[in-house]
């Protein structure tokens, strides 16, 4: 006899392992609903939900970002964000997130270039941040610039908040679903680094829907130029087309930057 699973059963089963329990419940619930509309049931549905959660998050995070280890290692370091000890710590920790790790060879010039020539930045919102906030020592920002970092992993947020507090950066690490995260506030810079392709995997049109909700003087949007497996697969051309479609009719002043692994568009309100 086939067991009928309720929505709550599916959610419970889909989030039963340690890796998924760390994900914000709003993301799990939404992914369950989206996958559920595909006509799958029971075990097949649970499998497809887990596979989607892996694709949008787990694939980037092979380790569990233990907050105790993070805290203990950070506690003995100087508080100065420019110190070499803090930089070394950040470099080591950023290796734990596959997407953030790809940017490490570019760190010395990446943020300097993409933020060059902007008026003084008074606030930053980093959506689906991964471990990018640990790149703050390489960003051309004043140390008192408020930085809001949002991702769907609880332990990631705990680690990032620990980092903000230790280095006395006025940062806030928030665990949330960026699809429903409130965006009434206006920011000088919003970072959407490799975020939009990940959102489109969660539903067609979600990238544009997020951008429509943003209030920002500058939005920095980037796309990966390689898959996680290392293949290029013409990603650049595909994402450039996606970006051009997204930018249509928005009256942005656009600057384009191409790095080895990442294609970046800086979009300023005129
Ligand atoms: C490709 S990575 C980009 C990470 C980071 N922006 C960077 O460039 O290093 C995508 C990130 O989006 C996060 N993510 C995916 N869907 C999300 C959602 N709906 N809400 C919050 N975070 C999400 C994942 O956890 C992952 O850290």
PDB file of C-alpha atoms and ligand atoms in Angstrom:
ATOM      1  CA  UNK A   1       0.000   0.000   0.000  1.00  0.00           C
ATOM      2  CA  UNK A   2       1.310   3.449  -0.916  1.00  0.00           C
ATOM      3  CA  UNK A   3       1.684   5.893   2.016  1.00  0.00           C
ATOM      4  CA  UNK A   4       0.140   9.292   1.396  1.00  0.00           C
ATOM      5  CA  UNK A   5       2.472  12.038   2.620  1.00  0.00           C
ATOM      6  CA  UNK A   6       1.096  15.372   3.813  1.00  0.00           C
ATOM      7  CA  UNK A   7       2.877  18.623   2.927  1.00  0.00           C
ATOM      8  CA  UNK A   8       4.275  18.739   6.458  1.00  0.00           C
ATOM      9  CA  UNK A   9       5.582  15.137   6.111  1.00  0.00           C
ATOM     10  CA  UNK A  10       7.338  16.085   2.884  1.00  0.00           C
ATOM     11  CA  UNK A  11       8.880  19.178   4.434  1.00  0.00           C
ATOM     12  CA  UNK A  12      10.012  17.157   7.466  1.00  0.00           C
ATOM     13  CA  UNK A  13      11.551  14.447   5.300  1.00  0.00           C
ATOM     14  CA  UNK A  14      13.120  16.875   2.855  1.00  0.00           C
ATOM     15  CA  UNK A  15      14.830  18.783   5.663  1.00  0.00           C
ATOM     16  CA  UNK A  16      15.700  15.770   7.817  1.00  0.00           C
ATOM     17  CA  UNK A  17      19.463  15.748   7.303  1.00  0.00           C
ATOM     18  CA  UNK A  18      21.886  18.095   9.050  1.00  0.00           C
ATOM     19  CA  UNK A  19      22.723  19.889   5.784  1.00  0.00           C
ATOM     20  CA  UNK A  20      19.106  20.883   5.135  1.00  0.00           C
ATOM     21  CA  UNK A  21      18.198  21.656   8.752  1.00  0.00           C
ATOM     22  CA  UNK A  22      20.531  24.614   8.618  1.00  0.00           C
ATOM     23  CA  UNK A  23      18.493  26.207   5.802  1.00  0.00           C
ATOM     24  CA  UNK A  24      15.842  28.830   6.607  1.00  0.00           C
ATOM     25  CA  UNK A  25      12.413  27.196   6.761  1.00  0.00           C
ATOM     26  CA  UNK A  26      10.867  29.714   4.317  1.00  0.00           C
ATOM     27  CA  UNK A  27      13.237  28.509   1.578  1.00  0.00           C
ATOM     28  CA  UNK A  28      12.499  24.845   2.300  1.00  0.00           C
ATOM     29  CA  UNK A  29       8.742  25.439   2.349  1.00  0.00           C
ATOM     30  CA  UNK A  30       8.802  27.447  -0.888  1.00  0.00           C
ATOM     31  CA  UNK A  31      10.984  24.877  -2.678  1.00  0.00           C
ATOM     32  CA  UNK A  32       8.628  22.128  -1.454  1.00  0.00           C
ATOM     33  CA  UNK A  33       5.656  23.991  -2.899  1.00  0.00           C
ATOM     34  CA  UNK A  34       7.359  24.690  -6.244  1.00  0.00           C
ATOM     35  CA  UNK A  35       8.570  21.100  -6.685  1.00  0.00           C
ATOM     36  CA  UNK A  36       5.168  19.825  -5.518  1.00  0.00           C
ATOM     37  CA  UNK A  37       3.494  21.583  -8.454  1.00  0.00           C
ATOM     38  CA  UNK A  38       5.434  19.350 -10.867  1.00  0.00           C
ATOM     39  CA  UNK A  39       3.131  16.428 -10.154  1.00  0.00           C
ATOM     40  CA  UNK A  40       5.705  14.356  -8.212  1.00  0.00           C
ATOM     41  CA  UNK A  41       4.685  12.537  -5.049  1.00  0.00           C
ATOM     42  CA  UNK A  42       6.118  10.730  -2.027  1.00  0.00           C
ATOM     43  CA  UNK A  43       9.767   9.739  -2.219  1.00  0.00           C
ATOM     44  CA  UNK A  44      10.191  11.182  -5.713  1.00  0.00           C
ATOM     45  CA  UNK A  45       9.020  14.550  -4.467  1.00  0.00           C
ATOM     46  CA  UNK A  46      11.328  14.460  -1.438  1.00  0.00           C
ATOM     47  CA  UNK A  47      14.227  13.520  -3.732  1.00  0.00           C
ATOM     48  CA  UNK A  48      13.524  16.368  -6.119  1.00  0.00           C
ATOM     49  CA  UNK A  49      13.240  18.891  -3.244  1.00  0.00           C
ATOM     50  CA  UNK A  50      16.564  17.781  -1.800  1.00  0.00           C
ATOM     51  CA  UNK A  51      18.194  17.924  -5.180  1.00  0.00           C
ATOM     52  CA  UNK A  52      16.948  21.510  -5.706  1.00  0.00           C
ATOM     53  CA  UNK A  53      18.171  22.549  -2.222  1.00  0.00           C
ATOM     54  CA  UNK A  54      21.542  21.031  -3.041  1.00  0.00           C
ATOM     55  CA  UNK A  55      21.697  22.856  -6.383  1.00  0.00           C
ATOM     56  CA  UNK A  56      20.907  26.288  -4.882  1.00  0.00           C
ATOM     57  CA  UNK A  57      22.955  25.990  -1.700  1.00  0.00           C
ATOM     58  CA  UNK A  58      24.484  22.686  -0.623  1.00  0.00           C
ATOM     59  CA  UNK A  59      26.662  22.407  -3.717  1.00  0.00           C
ATOM     60  CA  UNK A  60      28.496  25.559  -2.588  1.00  0.00           C
ATOM     61  CA  UNK A  61      28.940  24.448   1.001  1.00  0.00           C
ATOM     62  CA  UNK A  62      30.678  21.107   1.410  1.00  0.00           C
ATOM     63  CA  UNK A  63      31.411  21.789   5.124  1.00  0.00           C
ATOM     64  CA  UNK A  64      29.065  22.795   7.911  1.00  0.00           C
ATOM     65  CA  UNK A  65      30.717  26.084   8.993  1.00  0.00           C
ATOM     66  CA  UNK A  66      30.940  25.162  12.670  1.00  0.00           C
ATOM     67  CA  UNK A  67      30.344  28.457  14.574  1.00  0.00           C
ATOM     68  CA  UNK A  68      32.330  27.286  17.616  1.00  0.00           C
ATOM     69  CA  UNK A  69      35.478  26.724  15.549  1.00  0.00           C
ATOM     70  CA  UNK A  70      34.983  30.053  13.784  1.00  0.00           C
ATOM     71  CA  UNK A  71      34.536  31.910  17.059  1.00  0.00           C
ATOM     72  CA  UNK A  72      37.472  30.268  18.807  1.00  0.00           C
ATOM     73  CA  UNK A  73      39.842  30.950  15.925  1.00  0.00           C
ATOM     74  CA  UNK A  74      38.691  34.551  15.569  1.00  0.00           C
ATOM     75  CA  UNK A  75      38.776  35.375  19.294  1.00  0.00           C
ATOM     76  CA  UNK A  76      42.585  35.392  19.481  1.00  0.00           C
ATOM     77  CA  UNK A  77      43.052  37.660  16.441  1.00  0.00           C
ATOM     78  CA  UNK A  78      43.372  41.459  16.351  1.00  0.00           C
ATOM     79  CA  UNK A  79      40.176  43.445  15.824  1.00  0.00           C
ATOM     80  CA  UNK A  80      41.702  45.541  13.058  1.00  0.00           C
ATOM     81  CA  UNK A  81      40.139  44.435   9.774  1.00  0.00           C
ATOM     82  CA  UNK A  82      43.233  45.526   7.847  1.00  0.00           C
ATOM     83  CA  UNK A  83      45.615  43.367   9.912  1.00  0.00           C
ATOM     84  CA  UNK A  84      47.369  40.537   8.124  1.00  0.00           C
ATOM     85  CA  UNK A  85      46.056  38.046  10.713  1.00  0.00           C
ATOM     86  CA  UNK A  86      42.440  38.939   9.930  1.00  0.00           C
ATOM     87  CA  UNK A  87      43.107  38.830   6.191  1.00  0.00           C
ATOM     88  CA  UNK A  88      44.669  35.362   6.511  1.00  0.00           C
ATOM     89  CA  UNK A  89      41.720  34.190   8.595  1.00  0.00           C
ATOM     90  CA  UNK A  90      39.227  35.518   6.006  1.00  0.00           C
ATOM     91  CA  UNK A  91      41.100  33.910   3.117  1.00  0.00           C
ATOM     92  CA  UNK A  92      41.069  30.556   4.879  1.00  0.00           C
ATOM     93  CA  UNK A  93      37.375  30.745   5.793  1.00  0.00           C
ATOM     94  CA  UNK A  94      36.279  31.907   2.321  1.00  0.00           C
ATOM     95  CA  UNK A  95      37.676  28.648   0.959  1.00  0.00           C
ATOM     96  CA  UNK A  96      34.693  26.945   2.610  1.00  0.00           C
ATOM     97  CA  UNK A  97      32.192  28.390   0.143  1.00  0.00           C
ATOM     98  CA  UNK A  98      32.751  27.217  -3.434  1.00  0.00           C
ATOM     99  CA  UNK A  99      31.387  30.388  -5.030  1.00  0.00           C
ATOM    100  CA  UNK A 100      33.221  32.825  -2.768  1.00  0.00           C
ATOM    101  CA  UNK A 101      36.371  30.736  -3.115  1.00  0.00           C
ATOM    102  CA  UNK A 102      36.428  31.213  -6.903  1.00  0.00           C
ATOM    103  CA  UNK A 103      37.001  34.934  -6.360  1.00  0.00           C
ATOM    104  CA  UNK A 104      40.040  34.572  -4.084  1.00  0.00           C
ATOM    105  CA  UNK A 105      42.657  34.932  -6.846  1.00  0.00           C
ATOM    106  CA  UNK A 106      40.965  38.202  -7.901  1.00  0.00           C
ATOM    107  CA  UNK A 107      40.513  39.711  -4.456  1.00  0.00           C
ATOM    108  CA  UNK A 108      43.323  42.242  -4.695  1.00  0.00           C
ATOM    109  CA  UNK A 109      41.564  44.134  -7.466  1.00  0.00           C
ATOM    110  CA  UNK A 110      37.979  42.783  -7.830  1.00  0.00           C
ATOM    111  CA  UNK A 111      36.138  45.089  -5.402  1.00  0.00           C
ATOM    112  CA  UNK A 112      38.491  48.017  -6.052  1.00  0.00           C
ATOM    113  CA  UNK A 113      37.548  47.865  -9.737  1.00  0.00           C
ATOM    114  CA  UNK A 114      33.828  47.280  -9.484  1.00  0.00           C
ATOM    115  CA  UNK A 115      33.361  49.995  -6.834  1.00  0.00           C
ATOM    116  CA  UNK A 116      35.816  52.521  -8.328  1.00  0.00           C
ATOM    117  CA  UNK A 117      34.459  56.015  -8.963  1.00  0.00           C
ATOM    118  CA  UNK A 118      31.232  55.543  -6.975  1.00  0.00           C
ATOM    119  CA  UNK A 119      30.235  58.326  -4.558  1.00  0.00           C
ATOM    120  CA  UNK A 120      31.096  57.510  -0.921  1.00  0.00           C
ATOM    121  CA  UNK A 121      29.136  54.372  -0.021  1.00  0.00           C
ATOM    122  CA  UNK A 122      26.995  54.728   3.118  1.00  0.00           C
ATOM    123  CA  UNK A 123      25.231  51.354   3.067  1.00  0.00           C
ATOM    124  CA  UNK A 124      25.596  47.938   1.435  1.00  0.00           C
ATOM    125  CA  UNK A 125      23.099  45.101   1.088  1.00  0.00           C
ATOM    126  CA  UNK A 126      24.629  41.776   0.025  1.00  0.00           C
ATOM    127  CA  UNK A 127      21.860  39.376  -1.079  1.00  0.00           C
ATOM    128  CA  UNK A 128      22.608  35.634  -1.116  1.00  0.00           C
ATOM    129  CA  UNK A 129      25.995  36.673   0.238  1.00  0.00           C
ATOM    130  CA  UNK A 130      27.704  33.320   0.760  1.00  0.00           C
ATOM    131  CA  UNK A 131      30.949  34.200   2.566  1.00  0.00           C
ATOM    132  CA  UNK A 132      31.511  37.402   0.552  1.00  0.00           C
ATOM    133  CA  UNK A 133      31.342  39.630   3.680  1.00  0.00           C
ATOM    134  CA  UNK A 134      34.705  38.099   4.644  1.00  0.00           C
ATOM    135  CA  UNK A 135      36.062  40.019   1.615  1.00  0.00           C
ATOM    136  CA  UNK A 136      35.449  43.277   3.503  1.00  0.00           C
ATOM    137  CA  UNK A 137      39.199  43.794   4.129  1.00  0.00           C
ATOM    138  CA  UNK A 138      39.551  44.080   0.326  1.00  0.00           C
ATOM    139  CA  UNK A 139      36.554  46.371  -0.247  1.00  0.00           C
ATOM    140  CA  UNK A 140      37.038  50.136  -0.658  1.00  0.00           C
ATOM    141  CA  UNK A 141      34.582  50.959   2.151  1.00  0.00           C
ATOM    142  CA  UNK A 142      34.922  53.105   5.253  1.00  0.00           C
ATOM    143  CA  UNK A 143      35.081  50.909   8.396  1.00  0.00           C
ATOM    144  CA  UNK A 144      31.813  52.404   9.663  1.00  0.00           C
ATOM    145  CA  UNK A 145      29.785  51.504   6.558  1.00  0.00           C
ATOM    146  CA  UNK A 146      26.674  49.502   7.534  1.00  0.00           C
ATOM    147  CA  UNK A 147      26.713  46.145   5.757  1.00  0.00           C
ATOM    148  CA  UNK A 148      23.670  43.859   5.668  1.00  0.00           C
ATOM    149  CA  UNK A 149      24.394  40.306   4.560  1.00  0.00           C
ATOM    150  CA  UNK A 150      21.567  37.876   3.774  1.00  0.00           C
ATOM    151  CA  UNK A 151      21.761  34.159   3.034  1.00  0.00           C
ATOM    152  CA  UNK A 152      19.601  31.135   3.810  1.00  0.00           C
ATOM    153  CA  UNK A 153      22.059  29.311   6.140  1.00  0.00           C
ATOM    154  CA  UNK A 154      21.777  29.767   9.918  1.00  0.00           C
ATOM    155  CA  UNK A 155      25.348  28.812  10.786  1.00  0.00           C
ATOM    156  CA  UNK A 156      26.699  31.091   8.060  1.00  0.00           C
ATOM    157  CA  UNK A 157      24.834  34.026   9.609  1.00  0.00           C
ATOM    158  CA  UNK A 158      26.179  33.184  13.076  1.00  0.00           C
ATOM    159  CA  UNK A 159      29.740  33.136  11.724  1.00  0.00           C
ATOM    160  CA  UNK A 160      29.346  36.361   9.783  1.00  0.00           C
ATOM    161  CA  UNK A 161      27.795  38.159  12.760  1.00  0.00           C
ATOM    162  CA  UNK A 162      30.719  36.995  14.887  1.00  0.00           C
ATOM    163  CA  UNK A 163      33.072  38.480  12.288  1.00  0.00           C
ATOM    164  CA  UNK A 164      31.200  41.823  12.191  1.00  0.00           C
ATOM    165  CA  UNK A 165      31.144  42.045  15.982  1.00  0.00           C
ATOM    166  CA  UNK A 166      34.798  41.097  16.392  1.00  0.00           C
ATOM    167  CA  UNK A 167      36.017  43.636  13.827  1.00  0.00           C
ATOM    168  CA  UNK A 168      33.480  46.239  15.049  1.00  0.00           C
ATOM    169  CA  UNK A 169      31.952  46.621  11.619  1.00  0.00           C
ATOM    170  CA  UNK A 170      28.331  47.787  11.824  1.00  0.00           C
ATOM    171  CA  UNK A 171      27.187  44.678  10.022  1.00  0.00           C
ATOM    172  CA  UNK A 172      24.056  42.594  10.295  1.00  0.00           C
ATOM    173  CA  UNK A 173      24.009  38.977   9.155  1.00  0.00           C
ATOM    174  CA  UNK A 174      20.469  37.860   8.423  1.00  0.00           C
ATOM    175  CA  UNK A 175      19.204  34.378   7.691  1.00  0.00           C
ATOM    176  CA  UNK A 176      16.229  34.645   5.336  1.00  0.00           C
ATOM    177  CA  UNK A 177      14.731  33.733   2.001  1.00  0.00           C
ATOM    178  CA  UNK A 178      15.784  36.583  -0.307  1.00  0.00           C
ATOM    179  CA  UNK A 179      12.551  36.031  -2.239  1.00  0.00           C
ATOM    180  CA  UNK A 180      10.540  37.318   0.712  1.00  0.00           C
ATOM    181  CA  UNK A 181      13.188  39.397   2.529  1.00  0.00           C
ATOM    182  CA  UNK A 182      11.695  42.905   3.090  1.00  0.00           C
ATOM    183  CA  UNK A 183      13.265  45.481   0.801  1.00  0.00           C
ATOM    184  CA  UNK A 184      11.552  48.732   1.752  1.00  0.00           C
ATOM    185  CA  UNK A 185      14.833  50.306   2.853  1.00  0.00           C
ATOM    186  CA  UNK A 186      17.029  52.072   0.323  1.00  0.00           C
ATOM    187  CA  UNK A 187      20.753  51.171   0.010  1.00  0.00           C
ATOM    188  CA  UNK A 188      23.656  52.900  -1.710  1.00  0.00           C
ATOM    189  CA  UNK A 189      24.939  49.592  -3.085  1.00  0.00           C
ATOM    190  CA  UNK A 190      23.197  46.244  -3.466  1.00  0.00           C
ATOM    191  CA  UNK A 191      25.422  43.289  -4.285  1.00  0.00           C
ATOM    192  CA  UNK A 192      23.873  40.460  -6.293  1.00  0.00           C
ATOM    193  CA  UNK A 193      27.028  38.463  -6.829  1.00  0.00           C
ATOM    194  CA  UNK A 194      26.262  35.255  -8.741  1.00  0.00           C
ATOM    195  CA  UNK A 195      22.817  35.426  -7.125  1.00  0.00           C
ATOM    196  CA  UNK A 196      20.458  35.781 -10.082  1.00  0.00           C
ATOM    197  CA  UNK A 197      21.184  32.445 -11.854  1.00  0.00           C
ATOM    198  CA  UNK A 198      20.617  30.732  -8.508  1.00  0.00           C
ATOM    199  CA  UNK A 199      17.270  32.490  -8.157  1.00  0.00           C
ATOM    200  CA  UNK A 200      16.158  31.568 -11.667  1.00  0.00           C
ATOM    201  CA  UNK A 201      16.764  27.921 -10.706  1.00  0.00           C
ATOM    202  CA  UNK A 202      14.078  28.457  -8.060  1.00  0.00           C
ATOM    203  CA  UNK A 203      11.519  29.761 -10.538  1.00  0.00           C
ATOM    204  CA  UNK A 204      11.452  31.500 -13.887  1.00  0.00           C
ATOM    205  CA  UNK A 205      11.216  35.288 -13.589  1.00  0.00           C
ATOM    206  CA  UNK A 206      12.442  35.370  -9.969  1.00  0.00           C
ATOM    207  CA  UNK A 207      15.611  37.301 -10.843  1.00  0.00           C
ATOM    208  CA  UNK A 208      13.653  40.166 -12.421  1.00  0.00           C
ATOM    209  CA  UNK A 209      11.089  40.079  -9.608  1.00  0.00           C
ATOM    210  CA  UNK A 210      13.860  40.592  -7.034  1.00  0.00           C
ATOM    211  CA  UNK A 211      15.499  43.406  -8.989  1.00  0.00           C
ATOM    212  CA  UNK A 212      12.091  45.109  -9.352  1.00  0.00           C
ATOM    213  CA  UNK A 213      11.787  45.230  -5.550  1.00  0.00           C
ATOM    214  CA  UNK A 214      15.206  46.830  -4.927  1.00  0.00           C
ATOM    215  CA  UNK A 215      15.703  50.437  -3.887  1.00  0.00           C
ATOM    216  CA  UNK A 216      19.345  51.215  -4.603  1.00  0.00           C
ATOM    217  CA  UNK A 217      21.579  53.865  -6.132  1.00  0.00           C
ATOM    218  CA  UNK A 218      23.828  51.135  -7.516  1.00  0.00           C
ATOM    219  CA  UNK A 219      23.181  47.446  -8.094  1.00  0.00           C
ATOM    220  CA  UNK A 220      26.161  45.234  -8.816  1.00  0.00           C
ATOM    221  CA  UNK A 221      25.101  42.065 -10.615  1.00  0.00           C
ATOM    222  CA  UNK A 222      27.499  39.267 -11.452  1.00  0.00           C
ATOM    223  CA  UNK A 223      27.383  35.895 -13.180  1.00  0.00           C
ATOM    224  CA  UNK A 224      29.762  32.942 -13.017  1.00  0.00           C
ATOM    225  CA  UNK A 225      31.800  32.240 -16.137  1.00  0.00           C
ATOM    226  CA  UNK A 226      32.333  28.605 -15.168  1.00  0.00           C
ATOM    227  CA  UNK A 227      30.126  25.923 -13.700  1.00  0.00           C
ATOM    228  CA  UNK A 228      31.090  24.543 -10.294  1.00  0.00           C
ATOM    229  CA  UNK A 229      32.587  21.588 -12.157  1.00  0.00           C
ATOM    230  CA  UNK A 230      34.884  23.979 -14.062  1.00  0.00           C
ATOM    231  CA  UNK A 231      33.276  23.893 -17.522  1.00  0.00           C
ATOM    232  CA  UNK A 232      32.768  27.174 -19.417  1.00  0.00           C
ATOM    233  CA  UNK A 233      29.884  25.874 -21.579  1.00  0.00           C
ATOM    234  CA  UNK A 234      29.330  29.299 -23.185  1.00  0.00           C
ATOM    235  CA  UNK A 235      28.072  30.656 -19.875  1.00  0.00           C
ATOM    236  CA  UNK A 236      29.328  34.172 -20.640  1.00  0.00           C
ATOM    237  CA  UNK A 237      27.170  34.607 -23.744  1.00  0.00           C
ATOM    238  CA  UNK A 238      24.113  33.098 -22.067  1.00  0.00           C
ATOM    239  CA  UNK A 239      24.358  35.307 -18.999  1.00  0.00           C
ATOM    240  CA  UNK A 240      25.152  38.412 -21.037  1.00  0.00           C
ATOM    241  CA  UNK A 241      21.874  37.828 -22.907  1.00  0.00           C
ATOM    242  CA  UNK A 242      20.058  37.288 -19.596  1.00  0.00           C
ATOM    243  CA  UNK A 243      21.492  40.512 -18.230  1.00  0.00           C
ATOM    244  CA  UNK A 244      20.603  42.535 -21.344  1.00  0.00           C
ATOM    245  CA  UNK A 245      17.025  41.287 -21.098  1.00  0.00           C
ATOM    246  CA  UNK A 246      16.926  42.196 -17.396  1.00  0.00           C
ATOM    247  CA  UNK A 247      18.337  45.685 -18.064  1.00  0.00           C
ATOM    248  CA  UNK A 248      15.875  46.483 -20.858  1.00  0.00           C
ATOM    249  CA  UNK A 249      13.862  49.646 -20.157  1.00  0.00           C
ATOM    250  CA  UNK A 250      15.519  50.311 -16.790  1.00  0.00           C
ATOM    251  CA  UNK A 251      17.487  53.432 -17.736  1.00  0.00           C
ATOM    252  CA  UNK A 252      20.590  52.220 -15.853  1.00  0.00           C
ATOM    253  CA  UNK A 253      24.086  53.567 -16.504  1.00  0.00           C
ATOM    254  CA  UNK A 254      25.923  50.298 -16.979  1.00  0.00           C
ATOM    255  CA  UNK A 255      29.611  49.470 -16.603  1.00  0.00           C
ATOM    256  CA  UNK A 256      30.792  46.002 -17.593  1.00  0.00           C
ATOM    257  CA  UNK A 257      33.751  44.179 -16.024  1.00  0.00           C
ATOM    258  CA  UNK A 258      35.016  40.800 -17.136  1.00  0.00           C
ATOM    259  CA  UNK A 259      37.220  38.748 -14.816  1.00  0.00           C
ATOM    260  CA  UNK A 260      38.560  35.220 -15.335  1.00  0.00           C
ATOM    261  CA  UNK A 261      35.666  33.538 -13.535  1.00  0.00           C
ATOM    262  CA  UNK A 262      33.056  36.228 -13.265  1.00  0.00           C
ATOM    263  CA  UNK A 263      31.181  38.708 -15.434  1.00  0.00           C
ATOM    264  CA  UNK A 264      30.064  41.844 -13.591  1.00  0.00           C
ATOM    265  CA  UNK A 265      27.610  44.602 -14.485  1.00  0.00           C
ATOM    266  CA  UNK A 266      27.467  47.723 -12.365  1.00  0.00           C
ATOM    267  CA  UNK A 267      24.104  49.398 -12.769  1.00  0.00           C
ATOM    268  CA  UNK A 268      23.792  52.982 -11.510  1.00  0.00           C
ATOM    269  CA  UNK A 269      20.646  55.038 -11.319  1.00  0.00           C
ATOM    270  CA  UNK A 270      21.169  58.175 -13.426  1.00  0.00           C
TER     271      UNK A 270
HETATM  272  C1  LIG B   1      26.232  31.165  -6.247  1.00  0.00           C
HETATM  273  S1  LIG B   1      26.236  31.408  -4.545  1.00  0.00           S
HETATM  274  C2  LIG B   1      26.751  33.092  -4.459  1.00  0.00           C
HETATM  275  C3  LIG B   1      27.334  33.459  -3.133  1.00  0.00           C
HETATM  276  C4  LIG B   1      27.960  34.842  -3.032  1.00  0.00           C
HETATM  277  N1  LIG B   1      27.070  35.888  -3.446  1.00  0.00           N
HETATM  278  C5  LIG B   1      29.259  34.898  -3.812  1.00  0.00           C
HETATM  279  O1  LIG B   1      29.279  35.465  -4.917  1.00  0.00           O
HETATM  280  O2  LIG B   1      30.259  34.375  -3.313  1.00  0.00           O
HETATM  281  C6  LIG B   1      24.555  31.469  -4.176  1.00  0.00           C
HETATM  282  C7  LIG B   1      24.205  31.707  -2.711  1.00  0.00           C
HETATM  283  O3  LIG B   1      22.821  31.946  -2.650  1.00  0.00           O
HETATM  284  C8  LIG B   1      22.289  31.414  -1.464  1.00  0.00           C
HETATM  285  N2  LIG B   1      20.855  31.283  -1.728  1.00  0.00           N
HETATM  286  C9  LIG B   1      20.265  30.613  -2.738  1.00  0.00           C
HETATM  287  N3  LIG B   1      18.934  30.787  -2.715  1.00  0.00           N
HETATM  288  C10 LIG B   1      18.666  31.616  -1.668  1.00  0.00           C
HETATM  289  C11 LIG B   1      17.462  32.152  -1.140  1.00  0.00           C
HETATM  290  N4  LIG B   1      16.292  31.900  -1.703  1.00  0.00           N
HETATM  291  N5  LIG B   1      17.557  32.959  -0.057  1.00  0.00           N
HETATM  292  C12 LIG B   1      18.756  33.214   0.528  1.00  0.00           C
HETATM  293  N6  LIG B   1      19.932  32.736   0.051  1.00  0.00           N
HETATM  294  C13 LIG B   1      19.883  31.937  -1.030  1.00  0.00           C
HETATM  295  C14 LIG B   1      23.063  30.129  -1.280  1.00  0.00           C
HETATM  296  O4  LIG B   1      23.065  29.696   0.052  1.00  0.00           O
HETATM  297  C15 LIG B   1      24.466  30.561  -1.772  1.00  0.00           C
HETATM  298  O5  LIG B   1      25.253  31.005  -0.680  1.00  0.00           O
END
